[in-house]
Coordinates of C-alpha atoms and ligand atoms in Angstrom, one line a residue:
M49 CA 22.9 -8.1 -11.6
T50 CA 19.8 -8.2 -13.8
A51 CA 19.3 -7.5 -17.4
N52 CA 17.8 -4.2 -16.4
T53 CA 21.1 -3.0 -15.0
S54 CA 23.2 -3.8 -18.1
D55 CA 23.1 -0.4 -19.7
V56 CA 23.2 2.2 -17.0
S57 CA 24.1 5.0 -19.5
S58 CA 20.6 4.8 -21.1
A59 CA 18.8 4.4 -17.8
P60 CA 15.8 6.8 -17.4
S61 CA 15.9 9.5 -14.9
L62 CA 13.7 9.9 -11.8
F63 CA 12.0 12.8 -13.6
S64 CA 11.1 11.1 -16.8
P65 CA 7.7 9.7 -17.6
V66 CA 6.7 6.0 -17.3
S67 CA 3.5 4.0 -17.8
L68 CA 2.2 1.5 -15.2
G69 CA -0.4 -0.4 -17.2
K70 CA -3.0 2.1 -18.3
I71 CA -1.7 4.8 -15.9
E72 CA 0.7 7.3 -17.4
L73 CA 3.0 9.0 -14.9
A74 CA 4.8 12.3 -15.6
N75 CA 7.7 11.3 -13.4
R76 CA 8.8 8.3 -11.3
I77 CA 8.2 9.6 -7.9
V78 CA 5.2 7.8 -6.4
M79 CA 3.6 8.9 -3.2
A80 CA 3.5 6.0 -0.8
P81 CA 0.2 4.9 0.7
M82 CA 0.1 6.5 4.2
T83 CA -2.6 6.2 6.8
R84 CA -3.3 9.7 8.2
V85 CA -6.6 8.9 10.0
R86 CA -8.4 12.1 9.1
A87 CA -11.6 10.7 7.7
G88 CA -13.6 10.9 11.0
S89 CA -16.0 8.3 12.3
S90 CA -17.9 8.2 8.9
G91 CA -14.8 7.2 7.0
I92 CA -15.8 9.7 4.3
P93 CA -13.0 11.8 2.8
G94 CA -13.8 15.5 3.4
D95 CA -12.4 18.9 2.4
L96 CA -9.2 18.3 4.5
M97 CA -8.3 15.2 2.6
V98 CA -9.2 16.7 -0.8
G99 CA -6.8 19.6 0.0
Y100 CA -4.0 17.3 1.2
Y101 CA -4.0 15.1 -1.9
R102 CA -4.5 18.1 -4.3
Q103 CA -1.3 19.7 -2.8
R104 CA 0.7 16.5 -3.7
A105 CA -0.6 16.0 -7.3
S106 CA 2.7 16.8 -9.0
V107 CA 4.1 13.4 -8.1
G108 CA 3.9 10.8 -11.0
L109 CA 1.3 8.9 -9.0
I110 CA -0.4 9.2 -5.7
I111 CA -1.2 5.9 -3.9
A112 CA -3.9 7.0 -1.5
E113 CA -3.8 5.6 2.0
G114 CA -5.0 2.2 3.1
T115 CA -8.8 2.2 2.9
Y116 CA -11.2 -0.5 4.2
P117 CA -13.3 -2.5 1.8
N118 CA -15.9 -3.4 4.5
H119 CA -16.5 -2.1 8.0
A120 CA -15.2 -5.2 9.8
S121 CA -11.8 -4.7 8.1
Q122 CA -11.2 -1.2 9.4
A123 CA -7.7 -1.1 11.1
Y124 CA -7.6 2.4 12.6
V125 CA -10.0 5.0 14.1
G126 CA -10.4 7.7 11.5
E127 CA -9.4 5.5 8.6
P128 CA -11.3 6.2 5.3
G129 CA -13.5 3.5 3.8
I130 CA -14.7 2.5 0.3
A131 CA -17.4 0.2 1.7
T132 CA -20.4 2.5 0.9
D133 CA -21.5 4.8 -1.9
E134 CA -21.2 7.8 0.5
Q135 CA -17.5 7.0 1.1
A136 CA -17.0 6.5 -2.7
A137 CA -18.5 10.0 -3.2
G138 CA -16.0 11.5 -0.8
W139 CA -13.2 9.8 -2.7
Q140 CA -14.6 11.0 -6.0
R141 CA -13.9 14.6 -4.8
V142 CA -10.3 13.6 -4.0
F143 CA -9.8 12.0 -7.4
E144 CA -11.3 15.0 -9.2
A145 CA -9.1 17.4 -7.3
V146 CA -5.9 15.5 -8.2
H147 CA -7.0 15.1 -11.8
A148 CA -7.7 18.8 -12.1
E149 CA -4.1 19.4 -11.2
G150 CA -2.9 17.0 -13.9
G151 CA -2.1 14.2 -11.4
R152 CA -2.8 10.5 -11.2
I153 CA -4.2 8.6 -8.2
V154 CA -4.9 5.0 -7.2
L155 CA -6.6 3.9 -4.0
Q156 CA -5.0 1.3 -1.7
I157 CA -7.6 -1.2 -0.5
M158 CA -6.6 -2.6 2.9
H159 CA -8.2 -5.3 4.9
A160 CA -6.9 -5.3 8.4
G161 CA -7.4 -9.0 9.0
R162 CA -6.5 -9.6 12.7
G163 CA -4.9 -6.1 12.9
T164 CA -7.9 -4.5 14.4
H165 CA -10.1 -4.5 17.6
P166 CA -13.9 -4.4 18.4
D167 CA -13.4 -0.8 19.6
I168 CA -12.2 0.1 16.1
N169 CA -14.4 -1.9 13.8
G170 CA -17.7 -1.3 15.7
G171 CA -17.8 -4.7 17.4
R172 CA -17.8 -6.7 14.2
R173 CA -16.2 -10.1 13.7
I174 CA -12.4 -10.0 13.5
L175 CA -11.2 -12.4 10.8
A176 CA -7.9 -14.0 9.9
P177 CA -6.6 -17.2 8.4
S178 CA -6.1 -18.7 11.9
A179 CA -7.2 -17.9 15.5
I180 CA -3.8 -16.4 16.5
A181 CA -3.5 -12.9 18.0
I182 CA -0.8 -10.4 17.2
D183 CA 1.3 -10.1 20.4
N184 CA 1.0 -6.3 20.7
K185 CA -1.4 -3.4 21.3
T186 CA -3.4 -1.1 19.1
F187 CA -5.0 2.3 19.6
T188 CA -8.8 2.1 20.0
E189 CA -11.6 4.5 20.8
K190 CA -10.9 3.6 24.4
G191 CA -7.1 3.9 24.4
E192 CA -4.4 1.3 23.9
Q193 CA -5.6 -2.3 24.1
P194 CA -4.1 -5.7 23.2
Y195 CA -5.1 -7.2 19.8
P196 CA -7.8 -9.8 20.3
V197 CA -7.7 -13.4 19.1
P198 CA -9.3 -13.4 15.7
E199 CA -11.8 -16.0 14.3
A200 CA -10.3 -18.4 11.7
M201 CA -12.1 -17.6 8.4
T202 CA -14.5 -20.2 7.0
T203 CA -14.6 -20.9 3.3
A204 CA -17.7 -18.7 3.2
D205 CA -15.9 -15.9 5.0
I206 CA -13.1 -16.2 2.4
R207 CA -15.6 -15.9 -0.5
A208 CA -17.3 -13.0 1.1
A209 CA -13.9 -11.2 1.6
V210 CA -13.1 -11.6 -2.1
E211 CA -16.5 -10.2 -3.0
D212 CA -16.0 -7.2 -0.7
F213 CA -12.6 -6.5 -2.2
V214 CA -14.1 -6.6 -5.7
A215 CA -17.0 -4.4 -4.8
A216 CA -14.6 -1.9 -3.2
A217 CA -12.4 -1.9 -6.3
R218 CA -15.4 -1.3 -8.6
R219 CA -16.6 1.6 -6.4
A220 CA -13.1 3.2 -6.5
I221 CA -12.9 2.9 -10.3
E222 CA -16.5 4.1 -10.8
A223 CA -15.6 7.1 -8.5
G224 CA -12.8 8.0 -11.0
A225 CA -9.6 6.4 -9.5
D226 CA -6.9 5.7 -12.1
G227 CA -6.6 2.3 -10.5
V228 CA -6.5 0.3 -7.2
E229 CA -3.6 -1.0 -5.2
I230 CA -4.3 -4.2 -3.3
H231 CA -2.5 -4.1 0.1
G232 CA -0.7 -7.4 0.4
A233 CA 2.0 -6.0 2.8
N234 CA 2.7 -4.9 6.4
G235 CA 1.0 -7.8 8.1
Y236 CA -2.6 -7.2 7.2
L237 CA -5.0 -9.9 5.9
L238 CA -3.3 -10.8 2.7
Q239 CA 0.1 -11.2 4.2
E240 CA -1.4 -13.1 7.1
F241 CA -2.4 -15.8 4.6
L242 CA 1.1 -15.8 3.0
S243 CA 2.8 -16.0 6.4
P244 CA 3.7 -19.5 7.8
A245 CA 3.3 -18.1 11.3
A246 CA -0.1 -16.4 11.0
N247 CA -1.5 -19.0 8.7
Q248 CA -1.8 -22.4 10.4
R249 CA -4.7 -23.7 8.3
T250 CA -5.0 -27.3 7.3
D251 CA -7.3 -26.7 4.3
E252 CA -6.4 -25.7 0.8
Y253 CA -5.6 -22.1 2.0
G254 CA -2.8 -23.2 4.4
G255 CA 0.3 -25.4 4.6
S256 CA 2.4 -25.3 1.4
P257 CA 3.6 -22.1 -0.2
H258 CA 1.1 -22.7 -3.0
N259 CA -1.8 -23.1 -0.6
R260 CA -0.8 -20.0 1.4
A261 CA -0.7 -17.9 -1.8
R262 CA -4.1 -19.1 -2.9
F263 CA -6.2 -16.4 -1.2
V264 CA -4.0 -13.6 -2.5
V265 CA -4.2 -15.1 -6.0
E266 CA -8.0 -15.2 -5.7
V267 CA -8.3 -11.6 -4.5
V268 CA -6.0 -10.2 -7.2
T269 CA -7.5 -12.3 -10.0
A270 CA -11.0 -11.4 -9.1
I271 CA -10.3 -7.7 -8.9
A272 CA -8.3 -7.8 -12.2
Q273 CA -11.3 -9.5 -13.9
A274 CA -13.7 -6.9 -12.5
V275 CA -11.8 -3.6 -13.3
G276 CA -9.1 -4.6 -15.7
A277 CA -5.6 -5.9 -14.8
E278 CA -4.0 -2.8 -16.3
R279 CA -5.6 -0.7 -13.5
V280 CA -4.5 -3.0 -10.6
G281 CA -1.3 -3.0 -8.6
L282 CA -0.3 -5.2 -5.7
R283 CA 1.9 -4.2 -2.7
I284 CA 3.9 -6.9 -0.9
S285 CA 6.5 -6.7 1.9
P286 CA 8.3 -10.0 2.0
E287 CA 10.5 -10.5 5.2
V288 CA 9.3 -7.2 6.7
D289 CA 8.0 -8.5 10.0
L290 CA 5.1 -6.2 10.9
G291 CA 2.1 -7.8 12.7
D292 CA 3.9 -11.0 13.7
V293 CA 4.1 -12.5 10.2
F294 CA 7.7 -13.7 10.9
E295 CA 8.8 -14.4 7.3
T296 CA 12.3 -15.4 8.5
D297 CA 13.1 -18.4 6.2
R298 CA 14.4 -17.1 2.8
D299 CA 13.7 -20.3 1.0
D300 CA 10.1 -20.3 2.2
V301 CA 9.7 -16.6 1.3
L302 CA 11.0 -17.3 -2.2
A303 CA 8.8 -20.3 -2.6
T304 CA 5.7 -18.5 -1.4
Y305 CA 6.1 -15.2 -3.2
G306 CA 7.6 -17.0 -6.2
T307 CA 4.5 -19.1 -6.7
L308 CA 2.3 -16.1 -6.0
L309 CA 3.9 -14.1 -8.8
D310 CA 4.1 -17.1 -11.2
Q311 CA 0.3 -17.2 -10.9
L312 CA -0.2 -13.4 -11.2
R313 CA 2.2 -12.9 -14.1
P314 CA -0.3 -14.0 -16.9
L315 CA -2.8 -11.4 -15.6
G316 CA -0.6 -8.4 -16.8
L317 CA -1.1 -6.2 -13.7
A318 CA -0.2 -2.5 -13.8
Y319 CA 2.6 -2.9 -11.3
L320 CA 4.1 -4.7 -8.4
S321 CA 5.1 -2.6 -5.4
V322 CA 7.7 -4.1 -3.1
L323 CA 8.6 -2.8 0.3
H324 CA 12.0 -4.3 1.4
P325 CA 15.2 -2.9 2.9
E326 CA 17.2 -4.0 -0.2
P327 CA 15.3 -3.2 -3.4
G328 CA 18.4 -3.9 -5.5
G329 CA 19.1 -7.2 -3.7
D330 CA 18.7 -10.8 -4.8
L331 CA 15.2 -11.4 -3.4
V332 CA 13.5 -8.3 -4.8
Q333 CA 15.2 -8.7 -8.2
E334 CA 14.2 -12.4 -8.4
L335 CA 10.6 -11.5 -7.6
R336 CA 10.8 -8.9 -10.3
R337 CA 11.8 -11.5 -12.8
R338 CA 9.0 -13.8 -11.6
F339 CA 6.4 -11.0 -12.0
D340 CA 7.8 -9.8 -15.3
G341 CA 6.1 -6.4 -15.2
K342 CA 6.6 -2.9 -13.9
L343 CA 8.2 -2.8 -10.4
I344 CA 8.0 0.1 -7.9
V345 CA 10.0 0.0 -4.7
N346 CA 10.3 1.4 -1.2
N347 CA 13.2 0.6 1.0
S348 CA 11.2 0.2 4.2
F349 CA 10.8 2.1 7.5
A350 CA 14.3 2.2 9.0
S351 CA 15.2 5.6 7.6
Q352 CA 13.2 8.0 5.4
T353 CA 13.7 7.7 1.7
T354 CA 16.2 10.4 0.5
R355 CA 16.6 12.1 -2.9
E356 CA 19.9 10.4 -3.4
E357 CA 18.4 7.0 -2.8
A358 CA 15.6 7.6 -5.1
L359 CA 17.9 8.9 -7.9
E360 CA 20.1 5.8 -7.4
Q361 CA 17.2 3.3 -7.5
I362 CA 16.2 4.5 -11.0
E363 CA 19.7 5.1 -12.4
A364 CA 20.8 1.7 -11.3
G365 CA 17.8 0.2 -13.0
H366 CA 16.5 -1.5 -9.8
A367 CA 12.9 -0.3 -10.4
D368 CA 10.7 1.6 -12.7
A369 CA 9.6 4.1 -10.1
V370 CA 10.3 4.9 -6.4
V371 CA 7.7 4.9 -3.7
V372 CA 8.3 7.8 -1.3
G373 CA 6.6 8.3 2.0
R374 CA 7.6 10.7 4.8
A375 CA 9.4 13.2 2.6
L376 CA 6.1 13.7 0.8
I377 CA 4.2 14.2 4.0
A378 CA 6.5 17.1 4.8
N379 CA 7.0 18.4 1.2
P380 CA 3.9 18.7 -0.9
D381 CA 6.1 20.0 -3.8
L382 CA 8.8 17.3 -3.4
V383 CA 9.2 16.8 -7.1
E384 CA 10.1 20.4 -7.7
R385 CA 12.4 20.4 -4.6
W386 CA 14.2 17.2 -5.7
Q387 CA 14.5 18.4 -9.3
G388 CA 16.0 21.7 -8.2
G389 CA 18.0 20.3 -5.3
H390 CA 16.2 22.7 -3.0
P391 CA 16.1 22.3 0.8
E392 CA 13.3 20.2 2.4
N393 CA 10.9 20.6 5.3
E394 CA 11.3 18.1 8.1
P395 CA 8.3 15.9 8.9
R396 CA 6.6 16.1 12.3
P397 CA 6.0 12.5 13.2
E398 CA 3.9 13.4 16.3
L399 CA 1.3 14.8 13.8
F400 CA 1.3 11.9 11.3
Y401 CA -1.8 10.5 13.0
G402 CA -4.0 13.3 14.1
Q403 CA -7.2 15.2 13.4
G404 CA -6.8 18.5 11.6
A405 CA -4.8 20.5 9.2
E406 CA -1.7 20.8 11.5
G407 CA 1.1 18.5 10.3
Y408 CA -1.2 17.6 7.4
T409 CA -1.8 20.5 4.9
D410 CA 0.3 23.2 6.6
Y411 CA 3.8 22.2 5.4
P412 CA 5.0 25.2 3.3
F413 CA 5.7 25.0 -0.4
H414 CA 9.2 25.9 -1.6
E415 CA 8.2 29.4 -2.8
A416 CA 7.0 30.3 0.7
A417 CA 9.7 28.4 2.6
Ligands
FMN568 C1 2.3 7.7 8.7 C2 2.5 6.5 7.9 C3 1.4 5.7 7.5 C4 1.6 4.6 6.7 N1 0.4 3.9 6.2 C5 0.6 3.0 5.3 C6 -0.6 2.4 4.6 O1 -1.7 2.8 4.8 N2 -0.3 1.5 3.7 C7 0.9 1.0 3.4 O2 1.1 0.1 2.5 N3 2.0 1.5 4.0 C8 1.9 2.5 4.9 N4 3.0 3.1 5.4 C9 4.4 2.8 4.9 C10 4.8 3.7 3.8 O3 4.0 3.5 2.6 C11 6.3 3.6 3.4 O4 6.5 2.3 3.0 C12 7.2 3.9 4.6 O5 6.8 5.2 5.1 C13 8.7 4.0 4.3 O6 8.9 4.9 3.2 P1 9.6 6.3 3.5 O7 11.0 6.0 4.2 O8 9.8 7.0 2.2 O9 8.8 7.1 4.5 C14 2.9 4.2 6.3 C15 4.0 5.0 6.7 C16 3.8 6.1 7.5 C17 5.0 6.9 7.9

């Protein structure tokens, strides 16, 4: 039990407002960042993406999908970027559309690390803490191919990556985002540094939990200094083994994420987002204490988040807001449906990653359902 669960009777409801740093949410349903690969080869959000996010503006906060800070870090064909002014201008249209509907939106900045391929990132260098490949395949322009062995980053590469993260965050805020979320989850570059399996470095960025946390501390601190901590969130997914991070030792996980959050706590970030199968369990609630700020949670991929689970997370005091993914793909007006207990559309997973409006902006609203 935590201090936060001591008085359930006064617990807020899923439909009550909350502030995450400078960002004021009308309700506690947060749209999960979800890659939908509809930005074409330019990586510039167009009308289709503007319409998709506008449809979903009634959530308390939209976390827009994983977006690459530089071209080398693109993880998927069709993924949007925030590496250029043209891409930022596309995002500006998305942010304006969401704001015009009274919504709030932050942009997730995602560096693929070793989770990409030359036929995705235009033949650029593939960088990771160590020269160890993911033992799996990825979808490229030329079909499915094995992940390549990445280059171990030099200190200069690390400095350049931090600078690119900062430049991307600045571009997002200048384009009108309410904030940025740094993607430290799901096996991409930041979690690769945290992972004792993916990070085999012998310099100050590898080895001990403190050293493995160093790169993430540097990225988050630099972005917070550049755009203001109260506009910056961080997503982590301890123990969720995507991309061969193999965080299987609970003591090491606690030591690594514990030192990370001890170092981030003084910054006063807008929020910490944790993806974990047990948001109310010991690990997540211990990390919440170490962070000592607003916590938003998602109970991972095994099954789609339901209305009952979301209500329970808030009523039990496990988190300040709930991050909801697939139900929001299928129900643009999910807040209204969950508030009224109305039936829901079922998602069509075969269209999650695709190219057009089908399975993207054509899910009916409740009135029309
Ligand atoms: C199509 C799809 C794309 C996703 N892309 C991202 C992403 O870009 N960044 C991220 O942090 N998580 C991503 N996720 C994970 C979701 O944010 C969320 O954690 C997951 O869907 C589980 O929540 P749910 O059960 O409510 O769907 C993605 C999930 C799906 C289904």
